[in-house]
Structure formats: structure tokens, C-alpha cells
Amino acid sequence: MKTKIIFSEKCLGYGQYHVEGPERVRKAVSILKDRGYEFVEPQPANEDDLLRVHDPDYVWAVKKGFVEDADTPAYDNIFEFARVSSGGAILAAKVGGFSIMRPPGHHAGRNGAALGAYTRGFCYFNNIAVAVRFLGKRTLILDIDGHHGNGTQEIFLGDEKVMYISLHRHPNYPGTGVSHELNCFNYPLPPDCGDEVHARTLDKALSSVDAERFEVVGVSAGFDTHAGDLASLGLTERGYGEIGRRIGALKRPTFFVLEGGYSGENVGKDIDALLKAFEKEAEGK
Ligand SMILES: [Zn+2]
């Protein structure tokens, strides 16, 4: 069984001069097409989907183009782009797929910038949170992006149905995620710590998890931990395979939502490495 890739060309239609630009996804998509993955197109999330996570005033402000900060421009029609990306996460959750849509989401809290961060870090709606609330199941969220998912933590802090685990570079934007809080478990790592330290830390993080408790695993799949990228932990393709193997070993229904990762070529190869190892382990081969 090959994990389906959730993608719509619509997500390439904005922000071409920004580091979070369309090329990162376009290149990754072309690599995954060459490698034989099946693609499925998502529908936009509707407002009810967004309102399970975000305050009505915030959704209204994004719709009107009133939200802009130093990292996160108010692009024309960003509401439409952002809700297709959230729709991608919902479809990934429904079919156990990998949504390779943009904009990313894990820095967006209920009301925008979360837990005291100054910006929304390229995010508008919290796609993985929208998908988790859509399913309404007991969910383990594993965030492997190189930045702490401050928005996701803010949204689910104290939520009995959800456990949040994040491995991320520290110190770094947004400056949160230094220690565990309630149901949110944070593992800050030094810059360029490398594949082995990362894998050992992930083992430690997952050793405290009773996977049986969860009906589904949602992965905030960021690849800016790749060596040389924006939040480098010095990871290589092999390291993403190690991550995929550990996620597969949880033996739960799983979906993936793209967060960061700013070299499209690395993103494509890293997704392939992660999914191949995930599938091999999940299928017990
Ligand atoms: Zn990131």
C-alpha cells in the first residue's frame, strides 16, 4: 500500500518571492510523481471546519486580508489558499494520506500568533488542528518540524483527547516548547545534532506513549530540520527513514501534513524516505 499524496495546484498560486514559496512544493511534487505516488485533490475546508479551531474574529480577519506580520504577508485571496491547505489536511486524515499543501499551519493559534510569538511564522490556519478536530478522535500529534508548533500546543493544551509531542531546534523561533506542559511534551535539541541524536530523542519521546490509547496519529511533517535548512538539526534522508520507521512501529492509522522545509528537492526525497520506511514497518515487513 502506498500512502496517497494530497495535492492541489491551487497551493502554488501565491508568494513566489517568499522563502515559503511555491517552488518548495512544486519540486517535491515532481519528485514524488516520478517515484510513482498516487495523487488526490482536496476540497477547501469550510468555515465550520476552521471554527472548530480558530476564533470567529480571527477567521473573519484572514478572510478580509487584515492579518499581516513581518513573516506572514496578507496575500490577495490568502483565505482561499489557506482553506484549501486545511482541506488537504482533512482529506489526509480521512484517507491516511500525506498532504503536501501550503501554507503550513503549526504556528497558527486560536487567534493568530500563539504563546507570545510576535508573528505567525508563515501560517494562517492550523491545518493539523483542523484535521484533528474534524476527526474528533483520540489523537497523538507528532511534530517533527524544526520549529516548535506553538499554535498546535496552544490549541490542544489540556485537551484530554490529544497528546502533542514536538522535537525541535532550540534556541530558535518561536522560542516556546522548552519544557513539557500538561499533555504537550517538548524535546528541544541543539542545532545540527544529527540523525542519531534525533532518533534517540524520538525513541525517548515515544517510549512514554501508550499508542493503544490513541485512535489515530497525526504527523506535523516539517523538513526544515534537514542539514542546511532553516531550522537545521543536521538530518539526512536516512534520518527521515528512521523517523518513518518509528512512526510505523506505532501501528496506528496515521496521516501526515506538510509544515516547513524550504528546499523542494530535499522535501521530495525526505518524504519518500519517510513514507517508504513508515509503510515497511507499518505493514510488518
Ligand atoms: Zn519549521
PDB file of C-alpha atoms and ligand atoms in Angstrom:
ATOM      1  CA  MET A   1       0.000   0.000   0.000  1.00  0.00           C
ATOM      2  CA  LYS A   2       1.386   3.371  -0.937  1.00  0.00           C
ATOM      3  CA  THR A   3       0.371   6.431   1.034  1.00  0.00           C
ATOM      4  CA  LYS A   4      -1.587   8.800  -1.193  1.00  0.00           C
ATOM      5  CA  ILE A   5      -0.255  12.318  -1.658  1.00  0.00           C
ATOM      6  CA  ILE A   6      -2.855  15.054  -1.216  1.00  0.00           C
ATOM      7  CA  PHE A   7      -2.153  17.967  -3.531  1.00  0.00           C
ATOM      8  CA  SER A   8      -3.874  20.730  -5.479  1.00  0.00           C
ATOM      9  CA  GLU A   9      -2.146  23.065  -7.954  1.00  0.00           C
ATOM     10  CA  LYS A  10      -4.051  25.832  -6.206  1.00  0.00           C
ATOM     11  CA  CYS A  11      -1.454  25.900  -3.447  1.00  0.00           C
ATOM     12  CA  LEU A  12       1.194  27.123  -5.910  1.00  0.00           C
ATOM     13  CA  GLY A  13      -0.637  30.360  -6.681  1.00  0.00           C
ATOM     14  CA  TYR A  14       0.852  32.828  -4.197  1.00  0.00           C
ATOM     15  CA  GLY A  15       4.027  34.044  -2.503  1.00  0.00           C
ATOM     16  CA  GLN A  16       6.660  33.395  -5.124  1.00  0.00           C
ATOM     17  CA  TYR A  17       9.187  35.829  -3.605  1.00  0.00           C
ATOM     18  CA  HIS A  18       8.910  34.459  -0.076  1.00  0.00           C
ATOM     19  CA  VAL A  19      11.104  31.714   1.430  1.00  0.00           C
ATOM     20  CA  GLU A  20       7.826  29.843   1.998  1.00  0.00           C
ATOM     21  CA  GLY A  21       7.270  29.878  -1.776  1.00  0.00           C
ATOM     22  CA  PRO A  22       5.661  27.574  -4.342  1.00  0.00           C
ATOM     23  CA  GLU A  23       8.930  26.045  -5.601  1.00  0.00           C
ATOM     24  CA  ARG A  24       9.399  24.051  -2.411  1.00  0.00           C
ATOM     25  CA  VAL A  25       6.187  22.170  -3.089  1.00  0.00           C
ATOM     26  CA  ARG A  26       6.390  22.127  -6.902  1.00  0.00           C
ATOM     27  CA  LYS A  27       9.803  20.385  -6.858  1.00  0.00           C
ATOM     28  CA  ALA A  28       8.786  17.939  -4.151  1.00  0.00           C
ATOM     29  CA  VAL A  29       5.624  17.030  -6.099  1.00  0.00           C
ATOM     30  CA  SER A  30       7.603  16.382  -9.263  1.00  0.00           C
ATOM     31  CA  ILE A  31       9.987  14.032  -7.392  1.00  0.00           C
ATOM     32  CA  LEU A  32       7.085  12.126  -5.802  1.00  0.00           C
ATOM     33  CA  LYS A  33       5.314  11.843  -9.180  1.00  0.00           C
ATOM     34  CA  ASP A  34       8.488  10.396 -10.703  1.00  0.00           C
ATOM     35  CA  ARG A  35       8.597   7.870  -7.875  1.00  0.00           C
ATOM     36  CA  GLY A  36       5.111   6.599  -8.624  1.00  0.00           C
ATOM     37  CA  TYR A  37       2.959   8.041  -5.838  1.00  0.00           C
ATOM     38  CA  GLU A  38      -0.775   8.388  -6.382  1.00  0.00           C
ATOM     39  CA  PHE A  39      -2.120  11.932  -6.049  1.00  0.00           C
ATOM     40  CA  VAL A  40      -5.554  13.021  -4.812  1.00  0.00           C
ATOM     41  CA  GLU A  41      -7.006  16.533  -4.934  1.00  0.00           C
ATOM     42  CA  PRO A  42      -8.568  18.082  -1.797  1.00  0.00           C
ATOM     43  CA  GLN A  43     -11.573  20.379  -1.398  1.00  0.00           C
ATOM     44  CA  PRO A  44     -11.304  23.588   0.632  1.00  0.00           C
ATOM     45  CA  ALA A  45     -12.148  23.330   4.333  1.00  0.00           C
ATOM     46  CA  ASN A  46     -15.403  25.123   5.119  1.00  0.00           C
ATOM     47  CA  GLU A  47     -15.843  27.749   7.813  1.00  0.00           C
ATOM     48  CA  ASP A  48     -17.295  25.273  10.307  1.00  0.00           C
ATOM     49  CA  ASP A  49     -14.103  23.230   9.979  1.00  0.00           C
ATOM     50  CA  LEU A  50     -11.977  26.315  10.716  1.00  0.00           C
ATOM     51  CA  LEU A  51     -14.178  27.440  13.596  1.00  0.00           C
ATOM     52  CA  ARG A  52     -13.568  24.185  15.495  1.00  0.00           C
ATOM     53  CA  VAL A  53     -10.043  25.540  15.972  1.00  0.00           C
ATOM     54  CA  HIS A  54      -9.975  29.314  15.453  1.00  0.00           C
ATOM     55  CA  ASP A  55     -11.912  32.236  16.921  1.00  0.00           C
ATOM     56  CA  PRO A  56     -14.567  33.694  14.600  1.00  0.00           C
ATOM     57  CA  ASP A  57     -12.896  37.132  14.699  1.00  0.00           C
ATOM     58  CA  TYR A  58      -9.620  35.646  13.506  1.00  0.00           C
ATOM     59  CA  VAL A  59     -11.227  33.680  10.649  1.00  0.00           C
ATOM     60  CA  TRP A  60     -13.037  36.881   9.627  1.00  0.00           C
ATOM     61  CA  ALA A  61      -9.773  38.873   9.720  1.00  0.00           C
ATOM     62  CA  VAL A  62      -7.966  36.357   7.480  1.00  0.00           C
ATOM     63  CA  LYS A  63     -10.924  36.459   5.090  1.00  0.00           C
ATOM     64  CA  LYS A  64     -10.772  40.247   4.899  1.00  0.00           C
ATOM     65  CA  GLY A  65      -6.974  40.243   4.455  1.00  0.00           C
ATOM     66  CA  PHE A  66      -6.404  42.082   7.726  1.00  0.00           C
ATOM     67  CA  VAL A  67      -3.725  39.832   9.151  1.00  0.00           C
ATOM     68  CA  GLU A  68      -0.168  40.678   8.266  1.00  0.00           C
ATOM     69  CA  ASP A  69       3.093  40.468  10.194  1.00  0.00           C
ATOM     70  CA  ALA A  70       6.804  40.590   9.413  1.00  0.00           C
ATOM     71  CA  ASP A  71       6.929  36.879   8.421  1.00  0.00           C
ATOM     72  CA  THR A  72       3.426  36.318   7.168  1.00  0.00           C
ATOM     73  CA  PRO A  73       2.084  38.595   4.407  1.00  0.00           C
ATOM     74  CA  ALA A  74      -1.602  39.306   3.777  1.00  0.00           C
ATOM     75  CA  TYR A  75      -1.527  37.967   0.200  1.00  0.00           C
ATOM     76  CA  ASP A  76      -4.510  38.570  -2.064  1.00  0.00           C
ATOM     77  CA  ASN A  77      -7.048  35.779  -1.516  1.00  0.00           C
ATOM     78  CA  ILE A  78      -4.930  34.147   1.190  1.00  0.00           C
ATOM     79  CA  PHE A  79      -8.147  32.976   2.862  1.00  0.00           C
ATOM     80  CA  GLU A  80      -8.905  30.817  -0.180  1.00  0.00           C
ATOM     81  CA  PHE A  81      -5.369  29.403  -0.347  1.00  0.00           C
ATOM     82  CA  ALA A  82      -5.276  28.733   3.377  1.00  0.00           C
ATOM     83  CA  ARG A  83      -8.574  26.903   3.444  1.00  0.00           C
ATOM     84  CA  VAL A  84      -7.537  24.588   0.594  1.00  0.00           C
ATOM     85  CA  SER A  85      -4.443  23.747   2.626  1.00  0.00           C
ATOM     86  CA  SER A  86      -6.642  22.969   5.658  1.00  0.00           C
ATOM     87  CA  GLY A  87      -8.874  20.905   3.365  1.00  0.00           C
ATOM     88  CA  GLY A  88      -5.764  18.952   2.340  1.00  0.00           C
ATOM     89  CA  ALA A  89      -5.112  18.094   5.979  1.00  0.00           C
ATOM     90  CA  ILE A  90      -8.726  16.948   6.414  1.00  0.00           C
ATOM     91  CA  LEU A  91      -8.505  14.687   3.362  1.00  0.00           C
ATOM     92  CA  ALA A  92      -5.160  13.298   4.577  1.00  0.00           C
ATOM     93  CA  ALA A  93      -6.822  12.472   7.905  1.00  0.00           C
ATOM     94  CA  LYS A  94      -9.739  10.768   6.138  1.00  0.00           C
ATOM     95  CA  VAL A  95      -7.650   8.552   3.855  1.00  0.00           C
ATOM     96  CA  GLY A  96      -4.405   8.167   5.829  1.00  0.00           C
ATOM     97  CA  GLY A  97      -2.550  10.294   3.295  1.00  0.00           C
ATOM     98  CA  PHE A  98       0.199  12.897   3.164  1.00  0.00           C
ATOM     99  CA  SER A  99      -0.962  16.456   2.480  1.00  0.00           C
ATOM    100  CA  ILE A 100       1.784  18.309   0.659  1.00  0.00           C
ATOM    101  CA  MET A 101      -0.115  21.601   0.623  1.00  0.00           C
ATOM    102  CA  ARG A 102       0.906  25.112   1.642  1.00  0.00           C
ATOM    103  CA  PRO A 103       0.641  27.421   3.574  1.00  0.00           C
ATOM    104  CA  PRO A 104       1.853  25.483   6.607  1.00  0.00           C
ATOM    105  CA  GLY A 105      -0.082  25.709   9.868  1.00  0.00           C
ATOM    106  CA  HIS A 106       1.508  24.721  13.172  1.00  0.00           C
ATOM    107  CA  HIS A 107       2.386  28.264  14.346  1.00  0.00           C
ATOM    108  CA  ALA A 108      -1.206  29.484  13.992  1.00  0.00           C
ATOM    109  CA  GLY A 109      -3.034  29.535  17.326  1.00  0.00           C
ATOM    110  CA  ARG A 110      -6.718  30.147  18.009  1.00  0.00           C
ATOM    111  CA  ASN A 111      -6.304  33.840  17.363  1.00  0.00           C
ATOM    112  CA  GLY A 112      -3.215  34.027  15.189  1.00  0.00           C
ATOM    113  CA  ALA A 113       0.231  34.358  16.769  1.00  0.00           C
ATOM    114  CA  ALA A 114       0.426  31.922  19.689  1.00  0.00           C
ATOM    115  CA  LEU A 115       2.014  31.738  23.146  1.00  0.00           C
ATOM    116  CA  GLY A 116       3.588  35.192  22.921  1.00  0.00           C
ATOM    117  CA  ALA A 117       5.245  34.785  19.492  1.00  0.00           C
ATOM    118  CA  TYR A 118       5.449  38.023  17.507  1.00  0.00           C
ATOM    119  CA  THR A 119       4.485  36.507  14.175  1.00  0.00           C
ATOM    120  CA  ARG A 120       2.510  33.622  12.709  1.00  0.00           C
ATOM    121  CA  GLY A 121       5.636  32.159  11.090  1.00  0.00           C
ATOM    122  CA  PHE A 122       4.181  31.773   7.536  1.00  0.00           C
ATOM    123  CA  CYS A 123       0.960  30.174   8.911  1.00  0.00           C
ATOM    124  CA  TYR A 124      -2.718  31.241   8.639  1.00  0.00           C
ATOM    125  CA  PHE A 125      -4.881  28.339   9.788  1.00  0.00           C
ATOM    126  CA  ASN A 126      -3.603  25.429  11.854  1.00  0.00           C
ATOM    127  CA  ASN A 127      -4.109  22.675   9.300  1.00  0.00           C
ATOM    128  CA  ILE A 128      -3.283  19.706  11.513  1.00  0.00           C
ATOM    129  CA  ALA A 129      -5.509  21.033  14.289  1.00  0.00           C
ATOM    130  CA  VAL A 130      -8.368  21.474  11.803  1.00  0.00           C
ATOM    131  CA  ALA A 131      -7.910  17.837  10.720  1.00  0.00           C
ATOM    132  CA  VAL A 132      -7.683  16.514  14.292  1.00  0.00           C
ATOM    133  CA  ARG A 133     -10.838  18.353  15.350  1.00  0.00           C
ATOM    134  CA  PHE A 134     -12.593  17.211  12.156  1.00  0.00           C
ATOM    135  CA  LEU A 135     -11.935  13.567  13.080  1.00  0.00           C
ATOM    136  CA  GLY A 136     -12.737  14.139  16.764  1.00  0.00           C
ATOM    137  CA  LYS A 137     -10.769  11.034  17.738  1.00  0.00           C
ATOM    138  CA  ARG A 138      -8.170  10.408  20.423  1.00  0.00           C
ATOM    139  CA  THR A 139      -5.068  11.621  18.598  1.00  0.00           C
ATOM    140  CA  LEU A 140      -1.343  11.597  19.102  1.00  0.00           C
ATOM    141  CA  ILE A 141       0.179  14.572  17.261  1.00  0.00           C
ATOM    142  CA  LEU A 142       3.853  14.146  16.487  1.00  0.00           C
ATOM    143  CA  ASP A 143       5.516  17.377  15.300  1.00  0.00           C
ATOM    144  CA  ILE A 144       8.877  16.779  13.637  1.00  0.00           C
ATOM    145  CA  ASP A 145       9.246  20.268  12.150  1.00  0.00           C
ATOM    146  CA  GLY A 146      12.401  22.076  13.268  1.00  0.00           C
ATOM    147  CA  HIS A 147      10.347  24.795  14.958  1.00  0.00           C
ATOM    148  CA  HIS A 148       8.097  24.280  17.962  1.00  0.00           C
ATOM    149  CA  GLY A 149       4.403  24.118  16.979  1.00  0.00           C
ATOM    150  CA  ASN A 150       3.344  26.837  19.390  1.00  0.00           C
ATOM    151  CA  GLY A 151      -0.048  27.191  17.704  1.00  0.00           C
ATOM    152  CA  THR A 152      -0.792  23.488  17.994  1.00  0.00           C
ATOM    153  CA  GLN A 153       0.281  23.461  21.646  1.00  0.00           C
ATOM    154  CA  GLU A 154      -1.912  26.486  22.425  1.00  0.00           C
ATOM    155  CA  ILE A 155      -4.934  24.874  20.750  1.00  0.00           C
ATOM    156  CA  PHE A 156      -4.635  21.462  22.427  1.00  0.00           C
ATOM    157  CA  LEU A 157      -3.066  22.306  25.818  1.00  0.00           C
ATOM    158  CA  GLY A 158      -5.102  20.423  28.414  1.00  0.00           C
ATOM    159  CA  ASP A 159      -7.251  18.620  25.786  1.00  0.00           C
ATOM    160  CA  GLU A 160      -7.781  15.118  27.143  1.00  0.00           C
ATOM    161  CA  LYS A 161      -8.236  13.563  23.710  1.00  0.00           C
ATOM    162  CA  VAL A 162      -4.916  14.778  22.360  1.00  0.00           C
ATOM    163  CA  MET A 163      -1.252  14.310  23.178  1.00  0.00           C
ATOM    164  CA  TYR A 164       1.265  16.593  21.479  1.00  0.00           C
ATOM    165  CA  ILE A 165       4.940  15.669  21.080  1.00  0.00           C
ATOM    166  CA  SER A 166       7.425  18.024  19.437  1.00  0.00           C
ATOM    167  CA  LEU A 167      11.124  17.663  18.630  1.00  0.00           C
ATOM    168  CA  HIS A 168      12.596  20.981  17.538  1.00  0.00           C
ATOM    169  CA  ARG A 169      15.680  23.143  17.420  1.00  0.00           C
ATOM    170  CA  HIS A 170      16.324  25.425  20.378  1.00  0.00           C
ATOM    171  CA  PRO A 171      17.011  28.287  20.698  1.00  0.00           C
ATOM    172  CA  ASN A 172      15.020  29.308  17.656  1.00  0.00           C
ATOM    173  CA  TYR A 173      11.747  30.928  16.549  1.00  0.00           C
ATOM    174  CA  PRO A 174       9.164  30.960  18.187  1.00  0.00           C
ATOM    175  CA  GLY A 175      11.076  30.471  21.452  1.00  0.00           C
ATOM    176  CA  THR A 176       8.445  28.217  23.061  1.00  0.00           C
ATOM    177  CA  GLY A 177       8.493  24.469  23.725  1.00  0.00           C
ATOM    178  CA  VAL A 178      11.372  24.456  26.198  1.00  0.00           C
ATOM    179  CA  SER A 179       9.708  22.049  28.614  1.00  0.00           C
ATOM    180  CA  HIS A 180       6.723  19.701  28.995  1.00  0.00           C
ATOM    181  CA  GLU A 181       3.339  21.216  29.845  1.00  0.00           C
ATOM    182  CA  LEU A 182       0.346  19.032  30.711  1.00  0.00           C
ATOM    183  CA  ASN A 183      -0.382  16.927  27.594  1.00  0.00           C
ATOM    184  CA  CYS A 184       2.295  18.686  25.486  1.00  0.00           C
ATOM    185  CA  PHE A 185       5.735  17.077  25.513  1.00  0.00           C
ATOM    186  CA  ASN A 186       8.616  19.122  24.168  1.00  0.00           C
ATOM    187  CA  TYR A 187      12.096  17.968  23.260  1.00  0.00           C
ATOM    188  CA  PRO A 188      14.342  20.923  22.374  1.00  0.00           C
ATOM    189  CA  LEU A 189      17.502  19.897  20.522  1.00  0.00           C
ATOM    190  CA  PRO A 190      20.750  21.739  19.768  1.00  0.00           C
ATOM    191  CA  PRO A 191      21.420  22.932  16.201  1.00  0.00           C
ATOM    192  CA  ASP A 192      22.781  20.246  13.849  1.00  0.00           C
ATOM    193  CA  CYS A 193      22.618  17.471  16.470  1.00  0.00           C
ATOM    194  CA  GLY A 194      22.413  14.882  13.648  1.00  0.00           C
ATOM    195  CA  ASP A 195      20.368  11.790  12.759  1.00  0.00           C
ATOM    196  CA  GLU A 196      21.439   9.649  15.713  1.00  0.00           C
ATOM    197  CA  VAL A 197      20.748  12.116  18.493  1.00  0.00           C
ATOM    198  CA  HIS A 198      17.415  12.903  16.839  1.00  0.00           C
ATOM    199  CA  ALA A 199      16.448   9.221  16.589  1.00  0.00           C
ATOM    200  CA  ARG A 200      17.436   8.576  20.210  1.00  0.00           C
ATOM    201  CA  THR A 201      15.369  11.551  21.340  1.00  0.00           C
ATOM    202  CA  LEU A 202      12.389  10.345  19.336  1.00  0.00           C
ATOM    203  CA  ASP A 203      12.748   6.898  20.949  1.00  0.00           C
ATOM    204  CA  LYS A 204      12.731   8.549  24.364  1.00  0.00           C
ATOM    205  CA  ALA A 205       9.694  10.655  23.484  1.00  0.00           C
ATOM    206  CA  LEU A 206       7.726   7.682  22.136  1.00  0.00           C
ATOM    207  CA  SER A 207       8.738   5.324  24.953  1.00  0.00           C
ATOM    208  CA  SER A 208       6.393   7.207  27.285  1.00  0.00           C
ATOM    209  CA  VAL A 209       3.462   6.850  24.880  1.00  0.00           C
ATOM    210  CA  ASP A 210       0.870   4.119  25.136  1.00  0.00           C
ATOM    211  CA  ALA A 211      -0.003   4.074  21.422  1.00  0.00           C
ATOM    212  CA  GLU A 212      -3.042   1.856  22.096  1.00  0.00           C
ATOM    213  CA  ARG A 213      -4.682   4.839  23.799  1.00  0.00           C
ATOM    214  CA  PHE A 214      -4.855   6.684  20.504  1.00  0.00           C
ATOM    215  CA  GLU A 215      -7.151   6.011  17.589  1.00  0.00           C
ATOM    216  CA  VAL A 216      -5.009   7.955  15.165  1.00  0.00           C
ATOM    217  CA  VAL A 217      -1.561   9.533  14.784  1.00  0.00           C
ATOM    218  CA  GLY A 218      -1.244  12.907  13.023  1.00  0.00           C
ATOM    219  CA  VAL A 219       2.222  13.991  11.975  1.00  0.00           C
ATOM    220  CA  SER A 220       3.181  17.646  11.514  1.00  0.00           C
ATOM    221  CA  ALA A 221       5.774  16.779   8.908  1.00  0.00           C
ATOM    222  CA  GLY A 222       8.317  19.565   8.589  1.00  0.00           C
ATOM    223  CA  PHE A 223      11.598  19.055   6.781  1.00  0.00           C
ATOM    224  CA  ASP A 224      13.434  22.249   7.795  1.00  0.00           C
ATOM    225  CA  THR A 225      15.458  20.006  10.128  1.00  0.00           C
ATOM    226  CA  HIS A 226      17.331  18.809   7.016  1.00  0.00           C
ATOM    227  CA  ALA A 227      21.033  19.765   7.150  1.00  0.00           C
ATOM    228  CA  GLY A 228      21.407  23.366   5.996  1.00  0.00           C
ATOM    229  CA  ASP A 229      17.705  24.280   6.102  1.00  0.00           C
ATOM    230  CA  LEU A 230      16.069  26.981   8.222  1.00  0.00           C
ATOM    231  CA  ALA A 231      15.952  25.014  11.499  1.00  0.00           C
ATOM    232  CA  SER A 232      18.680  22.502  10.709  1.00  0.00           C
ATOM    233  CA  LEU A 233      19.170  19.604  13.076  1.00  0.00           C
ATOM    234  CA  GLY A 234      21.647  18.180  10.583  1.00  0.00           C
ATOM    235  CA  LEU A 235      19.259  15.441   9.423  1.00  0.00           C
ATOM    236  CA  THR A 236      19.798  13.477   6.212  1.00  0.00           C
ATOM    237  CA  GLU A 237      17.436  11.344   4.108  1.00  0.00           C
ATOM    238  CA  ARG A 238      18.456   8.383   6.245  1.00  0.00           C
ATOM    239  CA  GLY A 239      17.296  10.267   9.343  1.00  0.00           C
ATOM    240  CA  TYR A 240      13.815  10.715   7.846  1.00  0.00           C
ATOM    241  CA  GLY A 241      13.737   6.983   7.200  1.00  0.00           C
ATOM    242  CA  GLU A 242      14.472   6.434  10.903  1.00  0.00           C
ATOM    243  CA  ILE A 243      11.581   8.750  11.779  1.00  0.00           C
ATOM    244  CA  GLY A 244       9.240   6.919   9.391  1.00  0.00           C
ATOM    245  CA  ARG A 245      10.192   3.547  10.840  1.00  0.00           C
ATOM    246  CA  ARG A 246       9.383   4.722  14.368  1.00  0.00           C
ATOM    247  CA  ILE A 247       6.022   6.136  13.302  1.00  0.00           C
ATOM    248  CA  GLY A 248       5.183   2.884  11.505  1.00  0.00           C
ATOM    249  CA  ALA A 249       6.071   0.911  14.646  1.00  0.00           C
ATOM    250  CA  LEU A 250       3.219   2.652  16.499  1.00  0.00           C
ATOM    251  CA  LYS A 251       0.853   0.584  14.293  1.00  0.00           C
ATOM    252  CA  ARG A 252      -1.915   3.176  14.324  1.00  0.00           C
ATOM    253  CA  PRO A 253      -3.854   4.759  11.458  1.00  0.00           C
ATOM    254  CA  THR A 254      -1.626   7.701  10.521  1.00  0.00           C
ATOM    255  CA  PHE A 255      -1.766  10.853   8.424  1.00  0.00           C
ATOM    256  CA  PHE A 256       0.832  13.480   7.582  1.00  0.00           C
ATOM    257  CA  VAL A 257       0.588  17.230   6.998  1.00  0.00           C
ATOM    258  CA  LEU A 258       3.446  19.260   5.495  1.00  0.00           C
ATOM    259  CA  GLU A 259       4.820  22.078   7.636  1.00  0.00           C
ATOM    260  CA  GLY A 260       8.257  23.607   6.829  1.00  0.00           C
ATOM    261  CA  GLY A 261      11.140  22.517   4.608  1.00  0.00           C
ATOM    262  CA  TYR A 262      12.449  25.092   2.187  1.00  0.00           C
ATOM    263  CA  SER A 263      14.413  23.089  -0.383  1.00  0.00           C
ATOM    264  CA  GLY A 264      11.862  21.362  -2.596  1.00  0.00           C
ATOM    265  CA  GLU A 265      14.340  18.767  -3.732  1.00  0.00           C
ATOM    266  CA  ASN A 266      15.142  17.738  -0.154  1.00  0.00           C
ATOM    267  CA  VAL A 267      11.457  17.818   0.797  1.00  0.00           C
ATOM    268  CA  GLY A 268      10.559  15.406  -2.021  1.00  0.00           C
ATOM    269  CA  LYS A 269      13.344  12.950  -1.233  1.00  0.00           C
ATOM    270  CA  ASP A 270      12.804  13.169   2.522  1.00  0.00           C
ATOM    271  CA  ILE A 271       9.059  12.491   2.188  1.00  0.00           C
ATOM    272  CA  ASP A 272       9.812   9.441   0.046  1.00  0.00           C
ATOM    273  CA  ALA A 273      12.384   8.146   2.563  1.00  0.00           C
ATOM    274  CA  LEU A 274       9.989   8.713   5.466  1.00  0.00           C
ATOM    275  CA  LEU A 275       6.982   7.085   3.779  1.00  0.00           C
ATOM    276  CA  LYS A 276       8.899   4.057   2.476  1.00  0.00           C
ATOM    277  CA  ALA A 277      10.232   3.267   5.950  1.00  0.00           C
ATOM    278  CA  PHE A 278       6.848   4.016   7.532  1.00  0.00           C
ATOM    279  CA  GLU A 279       4.996   1.652   5.202  1.00  0.00           C
ATOM    280  CA  LYS A 280       7.541  -1.138   5.526  1.00  0.00           C
ATOM    281  CA  GLU A 281       7.323  -1.012   9.333  1.00  0.00           C
ATOM    282  CA  ALA A 282       3.544  -0.472   9.492  1.00  0.00           C
ATOM    283  CA  GLU A 283       2.981  -3.493   7.265  1.00  0.00           C
ATOM    284  CA  GLY A 284       5.380  -5.532   9.385  1.00  0.00           C
ATOM    285  CA  LYS A 285       7.782  -6.429   6.550  1.00  0.00           C
TER     286      LYS A 285
HETATM  287 ZN    ZN B   1       9.644  24.983  10.748  1.00  0.00          ZN
END
